[in-house]
mmCIF file of C-alpha atoms and ligand atoms in Angstrom:
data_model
loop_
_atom_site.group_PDB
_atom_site.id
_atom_site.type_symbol
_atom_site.label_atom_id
_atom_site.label_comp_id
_atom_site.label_asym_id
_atom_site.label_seq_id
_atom_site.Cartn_x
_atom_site.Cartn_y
_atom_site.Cartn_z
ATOM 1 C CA UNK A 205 -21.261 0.567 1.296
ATOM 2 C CA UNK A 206 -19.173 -2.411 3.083
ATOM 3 C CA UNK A 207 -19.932 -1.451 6.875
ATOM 4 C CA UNK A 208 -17.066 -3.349 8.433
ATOM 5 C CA UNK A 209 -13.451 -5.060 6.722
ATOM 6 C CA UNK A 210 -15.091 -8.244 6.475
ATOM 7 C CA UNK A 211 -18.087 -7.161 4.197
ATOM 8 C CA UNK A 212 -15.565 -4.951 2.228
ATOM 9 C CA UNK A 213 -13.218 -7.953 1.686
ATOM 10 C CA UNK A 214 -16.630 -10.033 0.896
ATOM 11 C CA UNK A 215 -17.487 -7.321 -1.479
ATOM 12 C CA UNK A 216 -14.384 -7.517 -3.631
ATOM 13 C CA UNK A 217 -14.264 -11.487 -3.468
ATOM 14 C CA UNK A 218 -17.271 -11.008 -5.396
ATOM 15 C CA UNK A 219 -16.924 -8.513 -7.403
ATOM 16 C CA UNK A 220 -17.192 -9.576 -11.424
ATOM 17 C CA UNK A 221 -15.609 -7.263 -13.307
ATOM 18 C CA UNK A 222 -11.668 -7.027 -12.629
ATOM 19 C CA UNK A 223 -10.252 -9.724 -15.281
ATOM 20 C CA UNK A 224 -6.825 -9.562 -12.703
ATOM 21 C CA UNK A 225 -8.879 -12.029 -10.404
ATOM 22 C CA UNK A 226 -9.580 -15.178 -12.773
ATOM 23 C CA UNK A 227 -5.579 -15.316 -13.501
ATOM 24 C CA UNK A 228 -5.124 -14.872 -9.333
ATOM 25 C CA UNK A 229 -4.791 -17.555 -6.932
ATOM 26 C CA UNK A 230 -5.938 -15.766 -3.849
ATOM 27 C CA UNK A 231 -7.695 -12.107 -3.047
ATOM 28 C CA UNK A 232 -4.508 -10.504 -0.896
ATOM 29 C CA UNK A 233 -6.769 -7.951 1.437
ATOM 30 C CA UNK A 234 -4.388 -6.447 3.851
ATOM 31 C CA UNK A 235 -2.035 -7.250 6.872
ATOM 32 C CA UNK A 236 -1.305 -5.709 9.588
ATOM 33 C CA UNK A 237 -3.703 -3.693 12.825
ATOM 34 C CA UNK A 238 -6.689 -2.379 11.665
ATOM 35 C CA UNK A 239 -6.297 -0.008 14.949
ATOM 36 C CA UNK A 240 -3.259 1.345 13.501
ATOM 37 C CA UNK A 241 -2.272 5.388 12.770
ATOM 38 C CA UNK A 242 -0.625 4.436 9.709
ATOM 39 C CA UNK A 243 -1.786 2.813 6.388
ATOM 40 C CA UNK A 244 -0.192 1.727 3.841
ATOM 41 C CA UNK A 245 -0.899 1.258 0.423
ATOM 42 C CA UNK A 246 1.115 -0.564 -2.416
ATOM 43 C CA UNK A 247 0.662 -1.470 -5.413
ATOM 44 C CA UNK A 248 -0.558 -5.159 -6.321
ATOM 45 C CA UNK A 249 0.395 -8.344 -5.165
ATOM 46 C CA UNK A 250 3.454 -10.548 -6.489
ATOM 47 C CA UNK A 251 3.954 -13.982 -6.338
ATOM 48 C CA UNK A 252 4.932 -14.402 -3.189
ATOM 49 C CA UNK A 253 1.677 -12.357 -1.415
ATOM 50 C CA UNK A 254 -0.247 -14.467 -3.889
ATOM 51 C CA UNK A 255 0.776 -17.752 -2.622
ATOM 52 C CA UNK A 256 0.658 -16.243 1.039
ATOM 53 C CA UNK A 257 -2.431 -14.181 0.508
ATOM 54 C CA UNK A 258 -0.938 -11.452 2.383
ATOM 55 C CA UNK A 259 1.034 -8.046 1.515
ATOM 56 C CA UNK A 260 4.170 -7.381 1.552
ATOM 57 C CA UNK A 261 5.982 -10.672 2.293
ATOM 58 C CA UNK A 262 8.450 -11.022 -0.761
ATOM 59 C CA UNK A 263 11.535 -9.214 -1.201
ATOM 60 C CA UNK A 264 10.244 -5.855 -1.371
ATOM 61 C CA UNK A 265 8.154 -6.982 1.494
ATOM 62 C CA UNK A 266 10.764 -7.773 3.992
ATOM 63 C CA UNK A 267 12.823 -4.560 3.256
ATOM 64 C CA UNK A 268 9.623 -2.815 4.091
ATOM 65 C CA UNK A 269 9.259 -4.438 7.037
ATOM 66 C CA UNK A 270 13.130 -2.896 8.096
ATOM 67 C CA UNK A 271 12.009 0.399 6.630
ATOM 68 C CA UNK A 272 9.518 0.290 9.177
ATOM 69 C CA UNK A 273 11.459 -1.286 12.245
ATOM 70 C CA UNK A 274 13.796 1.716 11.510
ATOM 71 C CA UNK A 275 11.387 4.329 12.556
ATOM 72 C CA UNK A 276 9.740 1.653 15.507
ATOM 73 C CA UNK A 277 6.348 0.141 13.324
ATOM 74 C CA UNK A 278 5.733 -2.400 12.762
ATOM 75 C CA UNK A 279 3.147 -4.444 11.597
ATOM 76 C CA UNK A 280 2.555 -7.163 14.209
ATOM 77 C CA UNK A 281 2.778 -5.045 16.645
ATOM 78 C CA UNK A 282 -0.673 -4.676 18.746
ATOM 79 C CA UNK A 283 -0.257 -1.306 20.144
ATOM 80 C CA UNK A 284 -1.797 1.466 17.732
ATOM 81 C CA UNK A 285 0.881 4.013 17.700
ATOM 82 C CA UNK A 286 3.551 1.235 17.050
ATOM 83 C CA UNK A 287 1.912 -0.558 14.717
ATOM 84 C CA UNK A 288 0.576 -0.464 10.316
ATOM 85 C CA UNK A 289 -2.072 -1.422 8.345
ATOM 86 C CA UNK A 290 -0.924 -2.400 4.947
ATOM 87 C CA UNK A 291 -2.943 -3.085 1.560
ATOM 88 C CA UNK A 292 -2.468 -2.990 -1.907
ATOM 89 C CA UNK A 293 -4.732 -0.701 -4.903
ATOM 90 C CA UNK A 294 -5.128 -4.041 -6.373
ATOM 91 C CA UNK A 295 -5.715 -7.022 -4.392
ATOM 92 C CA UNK A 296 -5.476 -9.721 -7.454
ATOM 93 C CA UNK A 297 -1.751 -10.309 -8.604
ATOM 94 C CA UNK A 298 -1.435 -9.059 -12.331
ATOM 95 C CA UNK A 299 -0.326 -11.558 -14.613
ATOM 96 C CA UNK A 300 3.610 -11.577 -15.054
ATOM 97 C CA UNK A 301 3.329 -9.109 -12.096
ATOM 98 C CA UNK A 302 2.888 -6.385 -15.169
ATOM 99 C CA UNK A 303 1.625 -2.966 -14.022
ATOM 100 C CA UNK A 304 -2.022 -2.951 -13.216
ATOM 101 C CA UNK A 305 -3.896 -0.752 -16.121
ATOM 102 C CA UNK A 306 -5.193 2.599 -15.681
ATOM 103 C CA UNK A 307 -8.919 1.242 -16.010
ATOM 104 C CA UNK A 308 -7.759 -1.833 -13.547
ATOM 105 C CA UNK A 309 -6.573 0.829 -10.915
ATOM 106 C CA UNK A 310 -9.766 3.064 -11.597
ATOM 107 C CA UNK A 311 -11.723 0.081 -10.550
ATOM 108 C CA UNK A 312 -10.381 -0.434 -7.785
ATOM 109 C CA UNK A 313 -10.311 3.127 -6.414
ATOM 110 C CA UNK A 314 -13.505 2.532 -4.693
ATOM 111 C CA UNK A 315 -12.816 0.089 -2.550
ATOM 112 C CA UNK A 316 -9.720 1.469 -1.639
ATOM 113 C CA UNK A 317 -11.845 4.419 -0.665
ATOM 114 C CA UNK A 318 -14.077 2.350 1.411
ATOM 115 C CA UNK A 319 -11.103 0.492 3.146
ATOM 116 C CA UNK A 320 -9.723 4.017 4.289
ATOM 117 C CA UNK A 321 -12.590 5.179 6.019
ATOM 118 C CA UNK A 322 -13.033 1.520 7.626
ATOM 119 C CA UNK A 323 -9.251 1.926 8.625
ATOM 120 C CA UNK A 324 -9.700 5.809 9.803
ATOM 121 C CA UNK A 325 -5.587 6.255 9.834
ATOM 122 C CA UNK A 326 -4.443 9.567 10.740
ATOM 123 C CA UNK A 327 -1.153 9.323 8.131
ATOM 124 C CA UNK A 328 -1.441 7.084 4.623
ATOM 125 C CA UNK A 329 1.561 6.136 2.953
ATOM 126 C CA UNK A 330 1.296 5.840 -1.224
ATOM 127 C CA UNK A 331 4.411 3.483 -1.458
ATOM 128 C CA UNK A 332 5.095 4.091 -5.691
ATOM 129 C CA UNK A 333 3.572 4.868 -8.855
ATOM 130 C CA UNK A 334 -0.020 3.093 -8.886
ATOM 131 C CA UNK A 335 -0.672 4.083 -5.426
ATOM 132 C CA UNK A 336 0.143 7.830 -6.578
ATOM 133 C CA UNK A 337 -2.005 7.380 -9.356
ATOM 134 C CA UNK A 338 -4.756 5.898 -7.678
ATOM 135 C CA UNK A 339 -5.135 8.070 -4.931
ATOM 136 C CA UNK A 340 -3.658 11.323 -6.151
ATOM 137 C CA UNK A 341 -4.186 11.000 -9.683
ATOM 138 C CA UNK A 342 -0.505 11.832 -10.469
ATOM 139 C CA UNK A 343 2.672 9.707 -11.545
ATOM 140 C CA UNK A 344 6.093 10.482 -11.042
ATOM 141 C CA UNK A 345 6.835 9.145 -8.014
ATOM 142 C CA UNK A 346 10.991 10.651 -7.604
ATOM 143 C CA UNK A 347 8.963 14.168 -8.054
ATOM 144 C CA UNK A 348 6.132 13.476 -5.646
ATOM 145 C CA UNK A 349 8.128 11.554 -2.722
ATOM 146 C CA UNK A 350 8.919 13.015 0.013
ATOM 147 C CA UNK A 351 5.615 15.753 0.078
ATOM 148 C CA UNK A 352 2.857 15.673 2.083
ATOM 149 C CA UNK A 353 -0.422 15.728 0.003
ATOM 150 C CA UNK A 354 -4.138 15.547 1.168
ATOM 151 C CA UNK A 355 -6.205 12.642 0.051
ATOM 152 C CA UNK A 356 -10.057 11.831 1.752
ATOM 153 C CA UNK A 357 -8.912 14.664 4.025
ATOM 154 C CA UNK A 358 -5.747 13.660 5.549
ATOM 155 C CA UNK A 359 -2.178 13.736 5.459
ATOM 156 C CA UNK A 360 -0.727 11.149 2.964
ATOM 157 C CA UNK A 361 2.944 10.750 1.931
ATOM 158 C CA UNK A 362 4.412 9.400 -1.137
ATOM 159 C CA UNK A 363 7.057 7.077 -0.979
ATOM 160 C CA UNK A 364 10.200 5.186 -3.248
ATOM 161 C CA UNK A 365 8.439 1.774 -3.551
ATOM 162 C CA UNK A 366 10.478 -0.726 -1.380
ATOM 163 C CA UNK A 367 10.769 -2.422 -5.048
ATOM 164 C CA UNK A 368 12.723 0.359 -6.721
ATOM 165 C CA UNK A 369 15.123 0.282 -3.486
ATOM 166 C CA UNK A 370 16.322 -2.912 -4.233
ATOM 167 C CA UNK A 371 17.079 -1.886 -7.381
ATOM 168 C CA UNK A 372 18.592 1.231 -6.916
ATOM 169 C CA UNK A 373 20.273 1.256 -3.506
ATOM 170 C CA UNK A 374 21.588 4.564 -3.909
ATOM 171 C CA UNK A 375 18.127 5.554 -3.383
ATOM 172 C CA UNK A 376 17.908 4.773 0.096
ATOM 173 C CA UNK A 377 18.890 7.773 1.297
ATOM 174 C CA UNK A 378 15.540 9.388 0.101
ATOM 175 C CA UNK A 379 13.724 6.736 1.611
ATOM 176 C CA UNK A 380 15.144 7.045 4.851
ATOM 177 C CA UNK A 381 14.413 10.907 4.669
ATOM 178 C CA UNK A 382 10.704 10.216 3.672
ATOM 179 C CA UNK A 383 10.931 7.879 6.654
ATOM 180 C CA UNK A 384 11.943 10.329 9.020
ATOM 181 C CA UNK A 385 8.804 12.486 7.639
ATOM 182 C CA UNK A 386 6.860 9.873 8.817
ATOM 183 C CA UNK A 387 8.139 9.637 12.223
ATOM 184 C CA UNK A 388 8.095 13.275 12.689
ATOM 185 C CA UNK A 389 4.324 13.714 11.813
ATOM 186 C CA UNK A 390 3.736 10.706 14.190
ATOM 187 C CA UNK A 391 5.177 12.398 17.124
ATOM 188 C CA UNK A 392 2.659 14.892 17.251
HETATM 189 N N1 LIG B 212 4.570 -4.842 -3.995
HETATM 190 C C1 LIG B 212 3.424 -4.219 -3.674
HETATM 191 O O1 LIG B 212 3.176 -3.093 -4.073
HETATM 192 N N2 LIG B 212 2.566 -4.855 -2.908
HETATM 193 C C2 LIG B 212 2.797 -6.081 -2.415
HETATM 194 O O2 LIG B 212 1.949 -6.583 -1.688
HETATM 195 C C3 LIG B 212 4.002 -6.702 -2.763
HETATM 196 C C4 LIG B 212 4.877 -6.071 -3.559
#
């Protein structure tokens, strides 16, 4: 029922009963323009958003941000049609940074709900596996990638997970076509 981001982000600070938060340092909400057409939505936090309580900002993180400069987003940008809004399923960093559990992601569906309909974006990115899962119900992310779905009525695209690029460069090319989707729907 959070009516704006800041109750929502209040909401999950105190919310009991995900056992990812006590081994967490921070609660990693989102980055990014609120205003923006695009969201994104990974998976869970790593180390490196957990010290920085922000999305995105490790490895995988700054190859999405390139990903994105390639097409013209990017996320500090103020202007809505240039810009992304970026959050995880999960906003506590799972221990080990194991997968998050099918009843960990179920929990969090909710919110993630909630944070779409704050966000209103026209497009929504599912970058990997739990996002897929989350929000479509569905693994097998080299099968799904690359197809437009629906999801809380609109347009969503999975999407290689900037993680499994770095390890599998040959991959890349897949991304950038699933990138090019993305600027294509946005031109409209
Ligand atoms: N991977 C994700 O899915 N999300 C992050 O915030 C960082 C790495």
């Amino acid at each position: 029922a959070a009516a704006n981001l800041v109750d929502l982000k209040q909401a999950l600070a105190s919310y009991p009963h995900c056992k990812l938060k006590q081994g967490a340092r921070s609660l990693v909400f989102a980055d990014g323009n609120p205003a923006a057409r695009v969201m994104i939505i990974g998976e869970a936090p790593g180390r490196d958003e957990d010290l920085a309580c922000r999305p995105f900002v490790g490895r995988a993180g700054q190859l999405l941000d390139k990903m994105l400069a390639a097409i013209t987003l990017d996320r500090t940008s103020s202007d809505s049609a240039q810009s992304v809004y970026i959050t995880n399923i999960v906003p506590w960093r799972p221990p080990q940074n194991r997968d998050p559990r099918p009843e960990e992601i179920a929990m969090m569906v909710p919110f993630v709900a909630r944070h779409v309909a704050l966000i209103n974006p026209e497009v929504i990115v599912l970058m990997g596996n739990v996002s897929c899962q989350a929000v479509l119900g569905t693994r097998g992310i080299t099968r799904l990638r690359g197809i437009w779905a629906e999801a809380w009525e609109r347009p969503v695209l999975p999407m290689l997970h900037p993680a499994y690029l770095l390890r599998k460069a040959e991959a890349k090319r897949e991304a950038w076509a699933d990138l090019l989707a993305l600027r294509a729907r946005l031109v409209v």
